[in-house]
C-alpha cells in the first residue's frame, strides 16, 4: 500500500476515533484500496457499500473491520488530532471543503493532549466571527485568515513529523 493510501486510511481511522468516519470517504478509500490490490473481505465489504447512503455507524464498523484486517493499531490521541487537523487544513487550502465547514472542523485542535491546542483561540475567533458577524457565510477576509491558519497547521504538522512525532 502506498503512503497516500495509508495516510488516508489513518485520517479516517482518526476521524472514527474522535468522532465518526466520513461514510463517503471511507467507501471511496476502500475502492482505492481494491484498485491498489488490497482486497481482503472487509475491504471488499466496505467498497461494496453506497457512498451516498451508508449510515455513519455502519461506516465506522466497516472501517474498523478494514483496519483490523490490515493490522493497523489505533493512533494515540495527539496523533489522531494532528492527522485530522492537517487533513482539514489541506482541504481548506485545496478548496475541497468550504471555509464554513473548515473553520468548524479545525476545532479538533482543542482536544485534550493536542500539540496544536495553542491554536484553539485562533480557531474560536474565526468561528465566532463567522457565526456572529457574518451569520454563517464566510467573506474573503475570513477565507484569507483561515488559509493562513491552515498553512500554520500544515507547517507545524511537517515540523512534528520531522521530529518523529
Tab-separated table of C-alpha atoms in Angstrom:
chain	number	residue	atom	x	y	z
A	1	UNK	CA	0.000	0.000	0.000
A	2	UNK	CA	1.415	3.392	-0.933
A	3	UNK	CA	1.935	6.224	1.550
A	4	UNK	CA	-1.006	8.263	0.253
A	5	UNK	CA	-3.470	5.428	0.806
A	6	UNK	CA	-2.002	4.676	4.214
A	7	UNK	CA	-2.302	8.343	5.202
A	8	UNK	CA	-5.933	8.488	4.019
A	9	UNK	CA	-6.667	5.315	5.946
A	10	UNK	CA	-5.056	6.757	9.083
A	11	UNK	CA	-7.039	10.005	8.740
A	12	UNK	CA	-10.352	8.134	8.532
A	13	UNK	CA	-9.248	5.963	11.436
A	14	UNK	CA	-8.534	9.135	13.439
A	15	UNK	CA	-11.916	10.613	12.484
A	16	UNK	CA	-13.657	7.439	13.668
A	17	UNK	CA	-11.676	7.552	16.914
A	18	UNK	CA	-12.530	11.171	17.739
A	19	UNK	CA	-15.980	11.395	16.207
A	20	UNK	CA	-17.116	9.465	13.136
A	21	UNK	CA	-15.603	8.369	9.872
A	22	UNK	CA	-16.975	10.084	6.793
A	23	UNK	CA	-19.023	7.368	5.036
A	24	UNK	CA	-18.289	8.763	1.564
A	25	UNK	CA	-14.545	8.951	2.208
A	26	UNK	CA	-14.486	5.500	3.806
A	27	UNK	CA	-16.195	3.863	0.819
A	28	UNK	CA	-14.009	5.707	-1.703
A	29	UNK	CA	-10.925	4.746	0.281
A	30	UNK	CA	-11.967	1.086	0.237
A	31	UNK	CA	-12.458	1.288	-3.535
A	32	UNK	CA	-8.989	2.799	-3.919
A	33	UNK	CA	-7.550	0.066	-1.714
A	34	UNK	CA	-9.106	-2.524	-4.031
A	35	UNK	CA	-7.573	-0.810	-7.060
A	36	UNK	CA	-4.204	-0.904	-5.269
A	37	UNK	CA	-4.539	-4.664	-4.767
A	38	UNK	CA	-5.622	-4.671	-1.126
A	39	UNK	CA	-8.588	-6.987	-1.424
A	40	UNK	CA	-9.424	-8.515	1.919
A	41	UNK	CA	-13.001	-9.409	2.837
A	42	UNK	CA	-13.500	-6.279	4.953
A	43	UNK	CA	-12.148	-4.023	2.201
A	44	UNK	CA	-14.483	-5.604	-0.349
A	45	UNK	CA	-17.436	-5.299	2.043
A	46	UNK	CA	-16.810	-1.575	2.617
A	47	UNK	CA	-16.152	-0.895	-1.067
A	48	UNK	CA	-19.459	-2.526	-1.979
A	49	UNK	CA	-21.437	-0.062	0.163
A	50	UNK	CA	-23.132	3.036	-1.221
A	51	UNK	CA	-21.042	6.153	-0.583
A	52	UNK	CA	-24.263	8.189	-0.529
A	53	UNK	CA	-26.419	6.104	1.774
A	54	UNK	CA	-24.082	4.224	4.123
A	55	UNK	CA	-25.059	5.158	7.697
A	56	UNK	CA	-22.276	6.633	9.827
A	57	UNK	CA	-22.499	3.803	12.361
A	58	UNK	CA	-22.033	1.212	9.622
A	59	UNK	CA	-19.146	3.197	8.106
A	60	UNK	CA	-17.394	3.208	11.484
A	61	UNK	CA	-17.976	-0.526	11.946
A	62	UNK	CA	-16.846	-1.462	8.444
A	63	UNK	CA	-13.806	0.817	8.640
A	64	UNK	CA	-12.841	-0.793	11.956
A	65	UNK	CA	-13.031	-4.197	10.249
A	66	UNK	CA	-10.748	-2.979	7.444
A	67	UNK	CA	-8.244	-1.619	9.962
A	68	UNK	CA	-8.288	-4.887	11.917
A	69	UNK	CA	-7.883	-6.872	8.711
A	70	UNK	CA	-4.843	-4.764	7.814
A	71	UNK	CA	-3.423	-4.971	11.340
A	72	UNK	CA	-3.366	-1.227	11.894
A	73	UNK	CA	-3.450	-0.279	15.557
A	74	UNK	CA	-5.282	2.758	16.859
A	75	UNK	CA	-3.272	6.020	16.942
A	76	UNK	CA	-2.805	7.893	20.202
A	77	UNK	CA	-4.967	10.969	20.737
A	78	UNK	CA	-2.342	13.623	19.843
A	79	UNK	CA	-1.555	11.775	16.614
A	80	UNK	CA	-5.239	11.474	15.728
A	81	UNK	CA	-5.752	15.212	16.323
A	82	UNK	CA	-2.722	16.086	14.204
A	83	UNK	CA	-3.896	13.853	11.346
A	84	UNK	CA	-7.381	15.368	11.283
A	85	UNK	CA	-6.142	18.941	11.662
A	86	UNK	CA	-3.633	18.539	8.817
A	87	UNK	CA	-6.209	16.864	6.578
A	88	UNK	CA	-8.747	19.605	7.293
A	89	UNK	CA	-6.107	22.269	6.599
A	90	UNK	CA	-5.244	20.641	3.268
A	91	UNK	CA	-8.912	20.520	2.315
A	92	UNK	CA	-9.344	24.180	3.208
A	93	UNK	CA	-6.391	25.142	1.044
A	94	UNK	CA	-7.387	22.993	-1.935
A	95	UNK	CA	-10.992	24.167	-1.738
A	96	UNK	CA	-12.490	20.701	-1.299
A	97	UNK	CA	-14.378	21.921	1.774
A	98	UNK	CA	-15.955	25.293	2.336
A	99	UNK	CA	-14.499	27.860	4.684
A	100	UNK	CA	-17.543	27.396	6.882
A	101	UNK	CA	-17.030	23.648	7.219
A	102	UNK	CA	-13.266	24.019	7.552
A	103	UNK	CA	-13.496	26.619	10.291
A	104	UNK	CA	-15.599	24.344	12.468
A	105	UNK	CA	-13.543	21.289	11.511
A	106	UNK	CA	-10.441	22.893	12.985
A	107	UNK	CA	-11.945	22.833	16.473
A	108	UNK	CA	-10.235	19.440	16.661
A	109	UNK	CA	-7.069	21.290	17.740
A	110	UNK	CA	-8.686	21.755	21.154
A	111	UNK	CA	-8.823	18.061	22.056
A	112	UNK	CA	-7.064	17.122	25.264
A	113	UNK	CA	-3.463	16.206	24.620
A	114	UNK	CA	-3.330	18.064	21.318
A	115	UNK	CA	0.012	19.571	20.402
A	116	UNK	CA	-1.958	22.195	18.487
A	117	UNK	CA	-4.146	23.370	21.375
A	118	UNK	CA	-2.458	26.770	21.405
A	119	UNK	CA	-4.236	27.409	18.068
A	120	UNK	CA	-7.683	26.964	19.625
A	121	UNK	CA	-8.106	30.709	20.354
A	122	UNK	CA	-7.464	31.483	16.675
A	123	UNK	CA	-9.988	28.851	15.583
A	124	UNK	CA	-12.524	30.144	18.102
A	125	UNK	CA	-12.045	33.740	16.945
A	126	UNK	CA	-12.628	32.759	13.313
A	127	UNK	CA	-15.679	30.671	14.194
A	128	UNK	CA	-17.089	33.457	16.340
A	129	UNK	CA	-16.619	35.993	13.548
A	130	UNK	CA	-18.151	33.557	11.052
A	131	UNK	CA	-21.237	32.887	13.140
A	132	UNK	CA	-21.765	36.183	14.959
A	133	UNK	CA	-20.589	38.801	12.464
A	134	UNK	CA	-21.034	37.044	9.136
A	135	UNK	CA	-24.136	34.997	10.006
A	136	UNK	CA	-22.574	31.735	8.884
A	137	UNK	CA	-21.309	32.903	5.476
A	138	UNK	CA	-17.561	33.412	5.079
A	139	UNK	CA	-16.251	36.521	3.390
A	140	UNK	CA	-12.923	36.986	1.604
A	141	UNK	CA	-11.195	38.294	4.732
A	142	UNK	CA	-12.227	35.262	6.776
A	143	UNK	CA	-11.158	32.931	3.953
A	144	UNK	CA	-7.746	34.641	3.882
A	145	UNK	CA	-7.342	34.335	7.659
A	146	UNK	CA	-8.487	30.712	7.557
A	147	UNK	CA	-5.988	29.907	4.800
A	148	UNK	CA	-3.193	31.442	6.876
A	149	UNK	CA	-4.222	29.328	9.875
A	150	UNK	CA	-4.383	26.232	7.660
A	151	UNK	CA	-0.822	26.897	6.440
A	152	UNK	CA	0.325	27.294	10.050
A	153	UNK	CA	-1.219	23.941	10.948
A	154	UNK	CA	0.446	22.232	7.982
A	155	UNK	CA	3.820	23.779	8.806
A	156	UNK	CA	3.501	22.586	12.392
A	157	UNK	CA	2.480	19.118	11.201
A	158	UNK	CA	5.551	18.917	8.960
A	159	UNK	CA	7.788	20.093	11.800
A	160	UNK	CA	6.312	17.495	14.154
A	161	UNK	CA	6.685	14.760	11.508
A	162	UNK	CA	10.318	15.766	11.053
A	163	UNK	CA	10.842	15.348	14.805
A	164	UNK	CA	9.314	11.888	14.676
A	165	UNK	CA	6.016	12.709	16.307
